[in-house]
CSV table of C-alpha atoms in Angstrom, one decimal:
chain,number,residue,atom,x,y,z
E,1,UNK,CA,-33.7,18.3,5.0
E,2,UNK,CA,-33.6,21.9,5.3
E,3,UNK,CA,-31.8,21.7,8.2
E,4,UNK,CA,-28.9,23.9,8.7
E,5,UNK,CA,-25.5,23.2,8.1
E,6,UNK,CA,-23.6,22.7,10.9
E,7,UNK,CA,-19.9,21.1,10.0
E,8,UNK,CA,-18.6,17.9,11.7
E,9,UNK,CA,-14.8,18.3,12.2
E,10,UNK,CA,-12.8,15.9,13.5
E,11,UNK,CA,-9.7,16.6,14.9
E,12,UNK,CA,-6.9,14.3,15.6
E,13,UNK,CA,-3.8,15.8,17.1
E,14,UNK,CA,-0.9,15.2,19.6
E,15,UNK,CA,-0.9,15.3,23.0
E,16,UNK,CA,2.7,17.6,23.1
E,17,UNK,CA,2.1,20.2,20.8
E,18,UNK,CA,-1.3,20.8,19.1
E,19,UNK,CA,-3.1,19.4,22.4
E,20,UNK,CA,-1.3,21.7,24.5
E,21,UNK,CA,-2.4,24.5,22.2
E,22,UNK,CA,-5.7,23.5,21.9
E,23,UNK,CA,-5.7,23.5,26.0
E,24,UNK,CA,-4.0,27.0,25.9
E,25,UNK,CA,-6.5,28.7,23.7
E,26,UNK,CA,-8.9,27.6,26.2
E,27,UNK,CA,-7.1,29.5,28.9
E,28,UNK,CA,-7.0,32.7,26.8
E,29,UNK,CA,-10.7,31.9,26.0
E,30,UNK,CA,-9.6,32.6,22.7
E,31,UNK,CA,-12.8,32.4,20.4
E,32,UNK,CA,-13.1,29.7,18.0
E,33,UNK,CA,-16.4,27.0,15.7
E,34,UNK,CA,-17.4,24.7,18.4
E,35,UNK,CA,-17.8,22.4,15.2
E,36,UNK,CA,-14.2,20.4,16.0
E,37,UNK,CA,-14.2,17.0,17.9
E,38,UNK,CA,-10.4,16.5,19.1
E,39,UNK,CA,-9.1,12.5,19.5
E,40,UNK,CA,-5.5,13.3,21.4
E,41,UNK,CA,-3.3,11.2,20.0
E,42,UNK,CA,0.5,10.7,21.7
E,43,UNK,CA,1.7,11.6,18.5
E,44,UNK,CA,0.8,11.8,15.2
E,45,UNK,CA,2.6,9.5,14.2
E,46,UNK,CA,-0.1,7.0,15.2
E,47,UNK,CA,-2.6,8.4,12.6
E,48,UNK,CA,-2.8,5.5,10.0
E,49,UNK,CA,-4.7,5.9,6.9
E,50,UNK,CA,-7.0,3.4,7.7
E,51,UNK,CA,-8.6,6.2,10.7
E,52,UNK,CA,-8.9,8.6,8.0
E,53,UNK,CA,-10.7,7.2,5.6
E,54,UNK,CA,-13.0,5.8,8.3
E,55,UNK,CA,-13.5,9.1,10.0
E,56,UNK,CA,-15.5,9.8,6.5
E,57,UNK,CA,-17.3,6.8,6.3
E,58,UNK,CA,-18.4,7.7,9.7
E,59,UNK,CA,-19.8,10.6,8.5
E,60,UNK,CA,-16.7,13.4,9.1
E,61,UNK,CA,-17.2,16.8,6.9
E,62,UNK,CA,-14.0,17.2,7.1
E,63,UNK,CA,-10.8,16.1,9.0
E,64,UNK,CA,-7.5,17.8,10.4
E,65,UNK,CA,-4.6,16.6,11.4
E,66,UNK,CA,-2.2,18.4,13.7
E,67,UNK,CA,1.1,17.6,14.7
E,68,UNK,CA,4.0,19.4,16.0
E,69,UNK,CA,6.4,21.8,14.4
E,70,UNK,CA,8.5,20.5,11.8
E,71,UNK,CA,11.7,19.3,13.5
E,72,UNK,CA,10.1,19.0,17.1
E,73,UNK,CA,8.3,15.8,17.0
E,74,UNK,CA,8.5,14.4,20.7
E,75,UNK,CA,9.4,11.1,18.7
E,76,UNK,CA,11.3,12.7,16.0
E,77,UNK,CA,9.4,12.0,13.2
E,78,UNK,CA,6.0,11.2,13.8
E,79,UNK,CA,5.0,14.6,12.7
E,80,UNK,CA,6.9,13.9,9.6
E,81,UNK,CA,5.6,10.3,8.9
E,82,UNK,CA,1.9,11.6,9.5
E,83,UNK,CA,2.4,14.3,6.9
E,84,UNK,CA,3.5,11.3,4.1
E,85,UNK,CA,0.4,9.7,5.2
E,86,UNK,CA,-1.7,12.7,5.1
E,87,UNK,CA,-1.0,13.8,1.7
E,88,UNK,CA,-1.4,9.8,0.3
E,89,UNK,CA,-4.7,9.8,1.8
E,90,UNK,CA,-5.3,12.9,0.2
E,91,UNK,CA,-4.8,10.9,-3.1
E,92,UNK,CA,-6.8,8.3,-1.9
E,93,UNK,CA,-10.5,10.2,-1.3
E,94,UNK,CA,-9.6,11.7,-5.1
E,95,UNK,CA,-9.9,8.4,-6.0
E,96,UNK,CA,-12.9,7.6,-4.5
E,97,UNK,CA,-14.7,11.0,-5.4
E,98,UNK,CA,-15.1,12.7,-1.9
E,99,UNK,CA,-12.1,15.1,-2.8
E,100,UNK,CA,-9.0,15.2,-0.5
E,101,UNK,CA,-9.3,18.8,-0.3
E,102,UNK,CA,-11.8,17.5,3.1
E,103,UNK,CA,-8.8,17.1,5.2
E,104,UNK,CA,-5.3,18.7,5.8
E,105,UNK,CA,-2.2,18.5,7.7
E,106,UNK,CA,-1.5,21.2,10.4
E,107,UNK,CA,1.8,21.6,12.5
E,108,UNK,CA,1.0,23.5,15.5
E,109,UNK,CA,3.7,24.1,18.2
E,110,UNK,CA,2.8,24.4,21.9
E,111,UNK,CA,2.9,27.4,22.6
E,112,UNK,CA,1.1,28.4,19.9
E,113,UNK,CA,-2.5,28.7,20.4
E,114,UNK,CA,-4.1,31.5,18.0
E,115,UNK,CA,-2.7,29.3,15.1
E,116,UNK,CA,-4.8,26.5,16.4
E,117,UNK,CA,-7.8,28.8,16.7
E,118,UNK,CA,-7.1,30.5,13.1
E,119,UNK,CA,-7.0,26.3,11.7
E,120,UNK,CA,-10.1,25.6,13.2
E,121,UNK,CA,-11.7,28.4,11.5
E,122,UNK,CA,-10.1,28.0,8.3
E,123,UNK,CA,-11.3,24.0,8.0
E,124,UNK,CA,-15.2,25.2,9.5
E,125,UNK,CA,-14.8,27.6,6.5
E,126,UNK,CA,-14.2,25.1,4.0
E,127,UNK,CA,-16.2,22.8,5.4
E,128,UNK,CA,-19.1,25.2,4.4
E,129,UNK,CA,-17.5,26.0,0.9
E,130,UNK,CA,-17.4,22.2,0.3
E,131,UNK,CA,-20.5,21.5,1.8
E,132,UNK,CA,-21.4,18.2,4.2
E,133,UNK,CA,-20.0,15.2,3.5
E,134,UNK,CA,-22.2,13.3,1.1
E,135,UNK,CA,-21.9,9.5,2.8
E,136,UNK,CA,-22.6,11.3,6.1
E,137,UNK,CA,-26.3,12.2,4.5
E,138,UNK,CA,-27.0,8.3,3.3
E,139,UNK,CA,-28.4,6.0,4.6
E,140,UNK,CA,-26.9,3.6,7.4
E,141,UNK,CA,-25.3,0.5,5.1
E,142,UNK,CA,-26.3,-2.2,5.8
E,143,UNK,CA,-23.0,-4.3,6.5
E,144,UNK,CA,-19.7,-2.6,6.8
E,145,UNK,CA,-16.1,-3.5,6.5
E,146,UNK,CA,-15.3,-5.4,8.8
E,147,UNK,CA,-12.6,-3.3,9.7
E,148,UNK,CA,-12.9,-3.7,13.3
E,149,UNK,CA,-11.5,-6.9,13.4
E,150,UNK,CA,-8.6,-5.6,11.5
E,151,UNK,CA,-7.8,-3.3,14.5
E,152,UNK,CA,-8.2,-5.8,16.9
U,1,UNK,CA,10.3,-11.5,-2.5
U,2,UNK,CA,7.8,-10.9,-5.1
U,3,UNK,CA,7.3,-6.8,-5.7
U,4,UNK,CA,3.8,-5.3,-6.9
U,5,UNK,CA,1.9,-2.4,-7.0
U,6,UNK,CA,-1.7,-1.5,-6.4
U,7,UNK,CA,-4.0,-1.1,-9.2
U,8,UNK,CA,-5.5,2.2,-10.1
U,9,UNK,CA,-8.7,3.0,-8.1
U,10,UNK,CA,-10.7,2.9,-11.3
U,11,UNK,CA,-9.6,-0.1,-12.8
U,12,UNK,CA,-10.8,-1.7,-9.7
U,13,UNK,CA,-13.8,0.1,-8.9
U,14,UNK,CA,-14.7,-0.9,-12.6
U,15,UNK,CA,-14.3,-4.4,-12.3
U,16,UNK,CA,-16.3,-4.8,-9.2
U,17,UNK,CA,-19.0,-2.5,-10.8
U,18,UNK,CA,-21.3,-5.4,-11.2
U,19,UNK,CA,-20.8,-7.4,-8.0
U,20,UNK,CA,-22.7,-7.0,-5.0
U,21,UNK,CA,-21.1,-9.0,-2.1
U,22,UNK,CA,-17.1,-8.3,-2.7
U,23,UNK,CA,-14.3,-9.9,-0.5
U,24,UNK,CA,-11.1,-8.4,-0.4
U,25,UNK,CA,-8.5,-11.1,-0.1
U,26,UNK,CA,-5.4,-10.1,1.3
U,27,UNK,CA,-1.9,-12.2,1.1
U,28,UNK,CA,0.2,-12.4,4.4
U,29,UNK,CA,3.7,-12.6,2.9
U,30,UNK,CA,5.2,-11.0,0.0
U,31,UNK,CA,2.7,-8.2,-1.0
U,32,UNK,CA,2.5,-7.7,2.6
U,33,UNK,CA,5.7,-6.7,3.2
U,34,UNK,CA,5.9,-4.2,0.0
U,35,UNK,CA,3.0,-2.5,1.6
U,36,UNK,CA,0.5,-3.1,-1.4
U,37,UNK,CA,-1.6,-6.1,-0.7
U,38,UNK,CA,-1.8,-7.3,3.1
U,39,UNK,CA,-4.7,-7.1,5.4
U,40,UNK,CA,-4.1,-3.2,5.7
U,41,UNK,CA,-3.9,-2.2,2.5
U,42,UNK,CA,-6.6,-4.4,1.4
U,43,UNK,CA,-8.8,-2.6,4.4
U,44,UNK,CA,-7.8,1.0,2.7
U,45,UNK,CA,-9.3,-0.6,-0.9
U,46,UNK,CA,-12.4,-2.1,1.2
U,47,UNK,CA,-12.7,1.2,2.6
U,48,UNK,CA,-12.5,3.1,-0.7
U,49,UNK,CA,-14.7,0.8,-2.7
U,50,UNK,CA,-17.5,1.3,-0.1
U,51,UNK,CA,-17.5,4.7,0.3
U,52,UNK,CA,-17.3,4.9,-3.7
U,53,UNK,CA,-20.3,2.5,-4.0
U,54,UNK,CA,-22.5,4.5,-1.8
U,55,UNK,CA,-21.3,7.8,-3.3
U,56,UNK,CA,-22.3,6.2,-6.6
U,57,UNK,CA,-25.5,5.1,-5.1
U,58,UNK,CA,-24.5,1.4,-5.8
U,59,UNK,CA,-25.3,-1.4,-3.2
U,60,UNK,CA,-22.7,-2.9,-2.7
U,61,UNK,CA,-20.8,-4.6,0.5
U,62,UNK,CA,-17.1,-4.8,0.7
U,63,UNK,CA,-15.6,-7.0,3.2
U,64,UNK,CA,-11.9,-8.2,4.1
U,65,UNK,CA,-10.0,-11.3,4.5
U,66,UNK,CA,-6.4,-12.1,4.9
U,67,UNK,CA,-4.7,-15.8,4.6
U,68,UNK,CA,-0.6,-16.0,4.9
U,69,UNK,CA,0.1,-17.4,1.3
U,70,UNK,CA,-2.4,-17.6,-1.3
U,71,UNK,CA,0.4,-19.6,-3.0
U,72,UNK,CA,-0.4,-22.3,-0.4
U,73,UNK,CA,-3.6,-24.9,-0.7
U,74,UNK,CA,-3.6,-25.4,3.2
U,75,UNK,CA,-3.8,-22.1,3.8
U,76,UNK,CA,-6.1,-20.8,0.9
U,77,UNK,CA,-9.1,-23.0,2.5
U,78,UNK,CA,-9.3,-20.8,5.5
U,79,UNK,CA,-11.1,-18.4,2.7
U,80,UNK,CA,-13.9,-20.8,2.3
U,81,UNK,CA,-16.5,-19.5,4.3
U,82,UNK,CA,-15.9,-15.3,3.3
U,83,UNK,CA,-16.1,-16.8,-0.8
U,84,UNK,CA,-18.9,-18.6,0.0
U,85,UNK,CA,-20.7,-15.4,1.0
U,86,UNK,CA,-19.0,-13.3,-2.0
U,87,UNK,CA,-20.2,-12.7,-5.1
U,88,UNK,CA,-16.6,-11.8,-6.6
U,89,UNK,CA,-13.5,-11.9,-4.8
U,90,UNK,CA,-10.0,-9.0,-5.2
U,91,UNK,CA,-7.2,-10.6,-4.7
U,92,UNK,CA,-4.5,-8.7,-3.6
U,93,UNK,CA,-1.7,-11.5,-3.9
U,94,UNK,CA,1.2,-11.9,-7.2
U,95,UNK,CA,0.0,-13.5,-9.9
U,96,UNK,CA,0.8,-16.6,-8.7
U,97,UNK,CA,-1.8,-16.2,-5.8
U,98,UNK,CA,-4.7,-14.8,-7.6
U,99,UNK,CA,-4.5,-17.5,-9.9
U,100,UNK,CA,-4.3,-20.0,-7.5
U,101,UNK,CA,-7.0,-18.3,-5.5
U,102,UNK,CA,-9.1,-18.2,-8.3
U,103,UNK,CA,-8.1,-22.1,-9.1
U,104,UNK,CA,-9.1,-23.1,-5.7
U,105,UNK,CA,-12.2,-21.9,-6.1
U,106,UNK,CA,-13.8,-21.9,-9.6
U,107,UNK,CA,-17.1,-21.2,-9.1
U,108,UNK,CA,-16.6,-17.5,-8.0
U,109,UNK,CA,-15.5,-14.6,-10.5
U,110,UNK,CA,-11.8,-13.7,-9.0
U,111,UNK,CA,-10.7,-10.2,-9.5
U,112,UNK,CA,-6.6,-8.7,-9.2
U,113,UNK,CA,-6.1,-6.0,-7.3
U,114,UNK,CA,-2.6,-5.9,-7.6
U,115,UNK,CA,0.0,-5.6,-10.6
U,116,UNK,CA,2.6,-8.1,-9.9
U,117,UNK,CA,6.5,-5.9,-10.7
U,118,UNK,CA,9.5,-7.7,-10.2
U,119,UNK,CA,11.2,-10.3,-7.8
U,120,UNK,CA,13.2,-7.9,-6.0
U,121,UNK,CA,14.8,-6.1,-2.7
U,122,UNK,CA,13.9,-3.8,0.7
U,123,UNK,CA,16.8,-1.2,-0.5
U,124,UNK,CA,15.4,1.3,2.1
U,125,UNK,CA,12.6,2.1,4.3
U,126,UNK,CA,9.3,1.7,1.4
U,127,UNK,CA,11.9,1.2,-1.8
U,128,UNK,CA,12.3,-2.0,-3.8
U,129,UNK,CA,14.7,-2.6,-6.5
U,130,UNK,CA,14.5,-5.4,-8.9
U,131,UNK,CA,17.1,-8.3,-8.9
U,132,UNK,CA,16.0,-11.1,-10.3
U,133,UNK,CA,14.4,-12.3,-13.5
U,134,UNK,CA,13.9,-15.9,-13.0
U,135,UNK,CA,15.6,-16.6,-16.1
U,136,UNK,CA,16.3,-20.3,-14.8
U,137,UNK,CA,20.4,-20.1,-16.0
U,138,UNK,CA,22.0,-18.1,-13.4
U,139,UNK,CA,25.3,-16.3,-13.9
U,140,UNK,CA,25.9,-14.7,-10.3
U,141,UNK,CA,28.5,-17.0,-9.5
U,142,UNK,CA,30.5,-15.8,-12.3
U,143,UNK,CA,29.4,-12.2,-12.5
U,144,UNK,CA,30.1,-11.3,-8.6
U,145,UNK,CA,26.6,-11.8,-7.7
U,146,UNK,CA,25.6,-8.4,-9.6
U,147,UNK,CA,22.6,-9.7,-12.5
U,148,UNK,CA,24.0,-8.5,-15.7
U,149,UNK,CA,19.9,-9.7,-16.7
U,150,UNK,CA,18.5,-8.1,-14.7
U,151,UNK,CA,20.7,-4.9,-13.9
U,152,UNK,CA,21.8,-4.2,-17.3
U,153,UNK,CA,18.4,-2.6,-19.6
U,154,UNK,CA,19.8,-4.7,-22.6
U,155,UNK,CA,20.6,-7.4,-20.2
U,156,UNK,CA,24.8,-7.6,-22.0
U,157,UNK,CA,26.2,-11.1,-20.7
U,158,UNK,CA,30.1,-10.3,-21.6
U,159,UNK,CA,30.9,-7.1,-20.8
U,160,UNK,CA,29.2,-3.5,-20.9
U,161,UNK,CA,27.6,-2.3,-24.3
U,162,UNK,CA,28.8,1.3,-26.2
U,163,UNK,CA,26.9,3.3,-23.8
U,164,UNK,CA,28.5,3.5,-20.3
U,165,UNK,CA,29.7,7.0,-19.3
U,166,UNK,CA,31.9,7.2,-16.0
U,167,UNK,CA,30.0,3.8,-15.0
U,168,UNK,CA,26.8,5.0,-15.4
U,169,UNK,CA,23.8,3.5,-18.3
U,170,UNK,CA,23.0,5.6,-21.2
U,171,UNK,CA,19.6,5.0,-20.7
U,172,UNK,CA,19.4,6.7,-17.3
U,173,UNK,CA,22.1,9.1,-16.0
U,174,UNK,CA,21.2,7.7,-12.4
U,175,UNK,CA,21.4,4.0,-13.0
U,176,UNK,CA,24.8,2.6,-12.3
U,177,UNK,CA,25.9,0.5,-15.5
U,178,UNK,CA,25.5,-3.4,-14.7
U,179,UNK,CA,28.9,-4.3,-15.5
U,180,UNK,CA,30.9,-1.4,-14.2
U,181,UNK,CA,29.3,-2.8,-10.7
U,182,UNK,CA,30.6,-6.5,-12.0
U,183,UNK,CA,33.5,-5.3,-13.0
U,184,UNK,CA,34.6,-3.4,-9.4
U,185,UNK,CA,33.0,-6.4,-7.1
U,186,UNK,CA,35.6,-8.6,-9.5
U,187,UNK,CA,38.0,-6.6,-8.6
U,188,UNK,CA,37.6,-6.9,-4.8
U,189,UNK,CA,37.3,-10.5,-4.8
U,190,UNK,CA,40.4,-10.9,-6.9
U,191,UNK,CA,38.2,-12.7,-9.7
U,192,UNK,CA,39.1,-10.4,-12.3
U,193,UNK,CA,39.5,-13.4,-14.6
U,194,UNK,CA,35.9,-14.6,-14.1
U,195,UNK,CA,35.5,-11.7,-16.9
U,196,UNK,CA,37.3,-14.1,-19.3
U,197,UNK,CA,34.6,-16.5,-19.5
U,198,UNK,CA,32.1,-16.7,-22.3
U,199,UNK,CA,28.9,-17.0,-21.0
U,200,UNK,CA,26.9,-18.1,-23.8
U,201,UNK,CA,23.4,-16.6,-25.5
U,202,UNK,CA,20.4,-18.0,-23.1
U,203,UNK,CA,18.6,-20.9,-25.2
U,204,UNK,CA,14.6,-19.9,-24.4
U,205,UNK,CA,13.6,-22.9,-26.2
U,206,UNK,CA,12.7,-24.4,-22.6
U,207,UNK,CA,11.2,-21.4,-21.1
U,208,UNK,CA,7.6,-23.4,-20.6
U,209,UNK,CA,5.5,-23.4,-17.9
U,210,UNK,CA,7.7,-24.1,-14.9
U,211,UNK,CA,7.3,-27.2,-12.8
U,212,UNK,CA,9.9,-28.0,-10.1
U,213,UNK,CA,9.4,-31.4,-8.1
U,214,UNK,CA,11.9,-31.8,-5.2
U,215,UNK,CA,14.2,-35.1,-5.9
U,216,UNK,CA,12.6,-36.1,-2.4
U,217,UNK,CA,9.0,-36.0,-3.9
U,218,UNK,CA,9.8,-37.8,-6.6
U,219,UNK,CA,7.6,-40.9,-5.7
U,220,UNK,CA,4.4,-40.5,-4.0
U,221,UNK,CA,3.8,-43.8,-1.5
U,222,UNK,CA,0.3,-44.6,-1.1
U,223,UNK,CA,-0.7,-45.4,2.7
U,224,UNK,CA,-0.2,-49.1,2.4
U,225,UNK,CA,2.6,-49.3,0.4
């Protein structure tokens, strides 16, 4: 302990939009928390709960999800059916106790990389207002679900 | 198929409270296809009750299974090995499953996960309606298959009550009135006269247990007869 407090972000976004955003800021070297991990996703629409809710048990401070803009889903509604998701997860870690206020929806267009930058920044800054993620700081369990057969 | 809806998070968290091994048995068919108790949703509750347990400093280890009918003998044995391990099991089948789940195997405390709704219909993309009671005297034939029992909130058998408005119920300005629907799908068939019929007050004297035997089971044949 005593350690500081460096946030673990987790990112997943698509390849068309956010991705390409993501890529762009990196071109305008705009300046943004190292803290995020990206997964590219080919759309958003792939996020299931399931990756959520196991990005925390992993140990995740917080998660983002980032789509396109709404109306511009390279698979029309992807975006839109990530968003449903999003928000029911959101339910979910109230449940549980972890709050759902550790992970948000973003729609970020292509083109648009300072929004990208400015989400990043807002998440590392709640991450620090709602401090690490308490399963991340227990000890390893030990069994899990076996969840990975369910993926299989 | 047979409709239900997930417990609250709580009410299940509670009842596992004092278990330590937990199996999350998931049903294949009906629950499965209202999104509420298959092998993925069951995985989201696994998920859930873990991370609670080690929020709440509880050891505790949640694990999944998933048969295609816990309504079916043959294929509730493929659990044996996961209860075996378990200390309680969730069920996230009907009723009917979780009780024959918990029949099948006695010894182990079996938990529901589910609340079992209605017998019912995929209206749209993630919506089911009720349609069916199981009242065991249907009246679709005469009715143009619309369920005056199930349709109707004071489930009339001749005929709408006082409150229809402009063929919508009284007790919801949304819900279409049973028998206005009956009455149009008459109307298109040319079975208008079906409306003359009586159908008479339903005798639950004989609404028991159920047990159905199909006439070809009737007689069981012993291997050397």
């Amino acid at each position: 302990m005593g350690e500081k407090y460096e946030p673990k972000i987790l990112a997943l976004i698509c390849t068309y939009c956010t991705y390409t955003a993501a890529d762009m800021a990196g071109s305008m070297r705009l300046q943004y928390p190292p803290n995020v991990r990206v997964i590219k996703l080919l759309c958003t629409g792939k996020v299931d709960v399931i990756y959520l809710l196991e990005a925390f048990k992993a140990g995740a401070d917080v998660v983002m999800v980032s789509g396109c803009e709404i109306g511009d889903c390279h698979f029309l509604e992807g975006n839109l059916r990530a968003k449903e998701r999003v928000a029911h997860a959101k339910t979910l870690l109230d449940d549980l106790g972890l709050g759902g206020d550790r992970l948000e929806m973003f729609h970020i267009g292509a083109s648009d990389a300072p929004k990208w930058a400015e989400a990043v920044k807002l998440m590392t800054r709640r991450a620090h207002e709602l401090g690490p993620n308490p399963l991340g700081r227990k000890k390893p369990r030990a069994a899990q679900t076996n969840i990975e057969e369910l993926r299989a | 198929m047979i409709v239900a809806e997930r417990k609250p998070f709580d009410e299940i968290a509670a009842a596992t409270s004092g278990f330590r091994k937990v199996l999350v048995a998931a049903c294949g068919t009906c629950v499965a296809v209202c999104l509420t108790g298959g092998e993925k949703e069951a995985g989201i509750l696994a998920a859930q009750l873990d991370m609670a347990a080690t929020l709440g400093d509880r050891e505790q280890v949640f694990s999944v299974g998933c048969v295609e009918r816990q309504c079916d003998r043959e294929f509730l044995e493929e659990l044996g090995p996961q209860i075996a391990e378990a200390d309680a099991v969730i069920s996230m089948a009907c009723g009917a499953g979780i009780q024959f789940l918990a029949e099948a195997y006695p010894d182990t405390p079996v938990l529901s996960g589910v609340n079992t709704t209605f017998i019912g219909v995929n209206e749209d993309v993630g919506v089911w309606t009720e349609r069916c009671r199981s009242c065991r005297d249907c009246v679709l034939s005469i009715t143009g298959g619309v369920c005056p029992i199930a349709l109707c909130p004071k489930g009339m058998l001749n005929g709408p009550c006082g409150g229809a408005d402009q063929g919508k119920c009284e007790t919801d300005r949304e819900r279409d009135c049973a028998w206005s629907v009956i009455y149009r799908r008459l109307e298109n068939t040319g079975r208008l006269a079906n409306l003359e019929e009586v159908i008479e007050a339903r005798d639950h004297r004989d609404l028991l247990p159920g047990r159905q035997v199909h006439p070809a089971y009737q007689r069981r044949y012993s291997a050397h007869e």
